[in-house]
Amino acid sequence: MTQSFAVLLQCLLNVAIALLLSPLYEGVLRKVRAAIHSRIGPPITQPYWDLLKLLGKEDLRSRGGAVYASLPPLVLGSLLLLATLVPMGAAAPLSFAGDMIAVLYVAAMSSVLVMLNAFASGSPYAYVGSSREMMMALSVEPILAIALTVGAFKAGTLALGGMLAFQVQNGPSISMTIAGLAFFLALQAQSGKLPFDIAEADQEIMGGPLVEQSGPRLALLRWAMWTKQLVLAFLLVEVFLPWPRFGILPADLAASGVKVLVVLLLVEVVDVVNPRLRIDQAMGYYVRVALSSLSALAFAVIGK
Amino acid sequence: MTTEQEHTLRTVHQVTAERSNGALLSATQPYPDTLHLVVDKKAMRSVADGLVNQLQARFLISVGTDRRPLSGDFGIIHIFSLDRDHLYVLLESPIPEDDLRVDSITPVVPGADWAEREFQDAVGVHPEGHPDPRRLLLPDDWPEGIHPLRRDFPYNFRPPSVENVRPKMREAPTGTSVLPMGPFFPVLEEPAYWRLFVEGETIVGCDTRLFYNHRGIEKLGDSVLTYSQIPFLAERICGICGFIHSTCYCQAVEKAAGIQVPRRARYIRTIMLELERIHSHLLWLGIAGHIIGFETVLMQTWRIREPVMWLCEAISGNRKTYGMNTIGGLRRDLPDEVRPELLNTLATVEKETIAVRDAIIGDSVLRARTEGVGILTSESARSVCVVGPPARASGVAIDARIDHPYAAYDEVPPRIVTQETGDTWARVVVRVGELVESIRLVREALSALPVGPICAEITEEIPPGKVGISVVEAPRGEAIHFVMTGGDNRPYRWRVRAPTYANLQALPAAVMHGTIADVPITLGSLDPCFSCTERLETIDQRTRTVRIYSRAELLEMSRGNRLRGGAR
């Protein structure tokens, strides 16, 4: 009884971090973006106000239908589920033997839900955006899988907690460094940043899957995007860069939070100094990243 | 006149005589650089074919005029340029009122497509054999048979509007789907409607509907305003290159009236024209960055651009729309006090522009997005009669400053920047090169700036029935103004062609077989020029209080009781 209560409490903690801190991280990133632009930029709290404003707006719908109306909450929900599967300062609350597979599935689920929602909206821009989203997912998600497989192979377990413990105990290795780097490059696309924000591409297809979203539904989808970048960044630092580990939850959480900020700042700087690639160029790039990341598996096999 | 020009003139006469087959009515030379041919309308296509395809003349624009009050007929003039010989050729045909048809020249000169559709809308002369005679500039609900540029059409007449009319658009080819771009779209600053026919992400065709914001400026010029009021309206044709249009109009009238502009005025016009090119190209570079998602380029180039606007304000009192031009010269001198500020600003802008240029040239992702994208071959650039940087990026070395020198460009000639590849990257390189070149030109013109009067004394009435044509190399390409003088202190006909008019016609060729992702930047690389002015802000110099006038207040101030209730 007490054990399940503790799990529930931990789940709530992870969900709260993902939900409440993701706009704050976004606010910091906007400040950095503004600085590189020679602008002052909005206050760091602006994303919270954006969400509040959108949540209070009218819900304009291009067409009826349950899929179109109900998917945005599910997109955010799927990412909160992902948050409970990812270690944040402590072991993942919902951890079990195969949680690496579950993480990959749930991460893919959020993109699939976005695509379904876009198809249901009936806009030609959303169709184009969805097909781009699908092509990006197909070329980026294998990289996440390869990177986590390297961890699983090294630690001899599919559990993320096991990989974390193995990393803490054994220190950095060539294979895990390459895998972590590949994961980092995939994070750029997974968090919808330039040069890979091709599925949204405001200037080409007016936001793609988001074009027919408004008010509360748009708020939830924005929130989901910010949550996704935060949770995946946590996954990156916890599995591939878990040092230092104090064993005290608040200290570990703070350390991870700082590392996540550094990772996201790097992602943002790459975003600001790049124009958008075309979908064929982006896919070509990620095929090369995926092939190179296979070398990490080879290193793992020979024990490096 | 050089011997080469004389030789070319002889050849033109020869070709015209052959092609017109006895239908040549007259051939005159009103100015040393202008040949005016009048042929019977049945010989129009054949002579145009000879000029363009035998003599490599470049089609500029067509002018349709309702001359019923003068000679009882209509007139269609096609204007051509023989760039290397610095000559204009005006090919005119009288069109009798009882047979308002003329052979279309579009089948032999593809660049005449819009020009012919436009005179069909404006004066109602039908171009026979035009491949696509749909409506061009009149609204979709405009009644048939009403032509706004006819003399009996009052400038303030408004036909009743009709709800729910749609433009006549081409059907998508089978197996393709339609992706609409516009009438409102993020990268289009003004309404424009492109229907892209796509297979997956690949463009296999497109159709357009434009002129949603046609303002009837030419009509106002020949019915309401006077010669010396028009420069202010001409300056408002464009929100970016306004000085270009006012200069171009003034030059056309000056030519028709035989007015000699003082040398100092010509130099100051050159300086202002080049300053306009500098801030326009910087603006364009930022927008091009924005279109491919590179917001840092937008933010930085617009920051670099801002001091140029301050400079224009120091010279003229306005960031834009300087109100400096008048017929015969200038209304406002270039004050000597701004000279140090001008040189300082130029030095800073030059340094920062070169830094941006080097950053852009070294950016592999940017090159990946622009190289080989939106290719406009030299042949299609010539056949559609593209002008300005898009032409020069496709290896067509035309530049109005060199081909038909005006202002002080005969004394401070520009170096022309060209590229051969015709892709979006080439258009970037050409514009950035011109930016640096313009800074040099301003410096040179400033150091050679002569002293003297800034405006010619005009003692005589401007004679009626004269024709003046003038071109100015705007940042986007060559702007053309054609003026036929009238008797009541205003032009009988004023024809304006902005460079985008020519360049937009090249878009279908440039986006063909590209992807959806390439359309916005290809369109952007033609630098379509849009203007928008909705409100006015005034600052009281003594109290520093700011007052913003709303659209309603501006309408009240400008129209007052005259149109109250009449206007919507």
Short mmCIF file of C-alpha atoms in Angstrom, two decimals, chain A residues 33 35-39 124-125 128 131-132 135 194-195 202-206 271-281, chain B residues 178-182 185-187 201 290-296 299-300 303 363 365-366 368-369 373 515-518 520:
data_model
loop_
_atom_site.label_atom_id
_atom_site.label_comp_id
_atom_site.label_asym_id
_atom_site.label_seq_id
_atom_site.Cartn_x
_atom_site.Cartn_y
_atom_site.Cartn_z
CA ARG A 33 17.08 33.50 -29.04
CA ALA A 35 19.86 37.94 -27.39
CA ILE A 36 21.32 36.41 -30.56
CA HIS A 37 18.83 38.50 -32.57
CA SER A 38 19.95 41.72 -30.81
CA ARG A 39 16.50 41.93 -29.24
CA PRO A 124 -4.33 20.65 -47.22
CA TYR A 125 -1.52 22.35 -45.25
CA VAL A 128 1.41 18.18 -46.14
CA SER A 131 3.24 13.62 -44.24
CA ARG A 132 6.40 15.58 -43.41
CA MET A 135 8.83 11.14 -42.80
CA LEU A 194 15.34 24.49 -36.86
CA PRO A 195 16.78 23.38 -39.20
CA ASP A 202 5.17 28.56 -40.88
CA GLN A 203 6.35 30.30 -44.04
CA GLU A 204 5.67 27.30 -46.27
CA ILE A 205 2.61 25.50 -44.90
CA MET A 206 1.40 27.88 -42.19
CA ASP A 271 18.04 26.57 -34.08
CA VAL A 272 18.84 30.28 -34.17
CA VAL A 273 21.86 30.10 -36.48
CA ASN A 274 20.28 27.88 -39.12
CA PRO A 275 17.70 28.22 -41.87
CA ARG A 276 15.16 25.46 -42.44
CA LEU A 277 16.17 22.43 -44.49
CA ARG A 278 13.96 20.76 -47.06
CA ILE A 279 12.43 17.42 -46.03
CA ASP A 280 14.63 15.41 -48.42
CA GLN A 281 17.77 17.13 -47.11
CA VAL B 178 -4.33 21.78 -55.36
CA LEU B 179 -2.41 23.58 -52.63
CA PRO B 180 -3.66 27.16 -52.35
CA MET B 181 -1.19 29.89 -51.44
CA GLY B 182 -3.12 33.03 -50.64
CA PHE B 185 -0.43 33.75 -46.72
CA PRO B 186 2.35 34.29 -44.16
CA VAL B 187 5.11 35.24 -46.58
CA GLU B 201 5.52 17.71 -52.65
CA HIS B 290 12.74 34.98 -42.65
CA ILE B 291 11.18 32.95 -45.48
CA ILE B 292 13.57 30.06 -44.95
CA GLY B 293 13.23 30.34 -41.17
CA PHE B 294 16.52 32.16 -40.61
CA GLU B 295 15.22 34.85 -38.26
CA THR B 296 18.70 35.90 -37.15
CA MET B 299 16.87 40.74 -37.18
CA GLN B 300 20.47 41.64 -37.97
CA ARG B 303 19.21 46.50 -37.50
CA ASP B 363 26.73 29.14 -44.51
CA VAL B 365 22.82 25.11 -44.84
CA LEU B 366 21.71 28.38 -46.41
CA ALA B 368 21.76 24.01 -49.52
CA ARG B 369 18.38 25.74 -49.38
CA VAL B 373 16.42 26.14 -56.32
CA THR B 515 8.94 21.32 -54.13
CA ILE B 516 6.38 23.12 -51.99
CA ALA B 517 9.17 24.05 -49.60
CA ASP B 518 10.95 25.94 -52.39
CA PRO B 520 8.14 30.76 -50.83
#
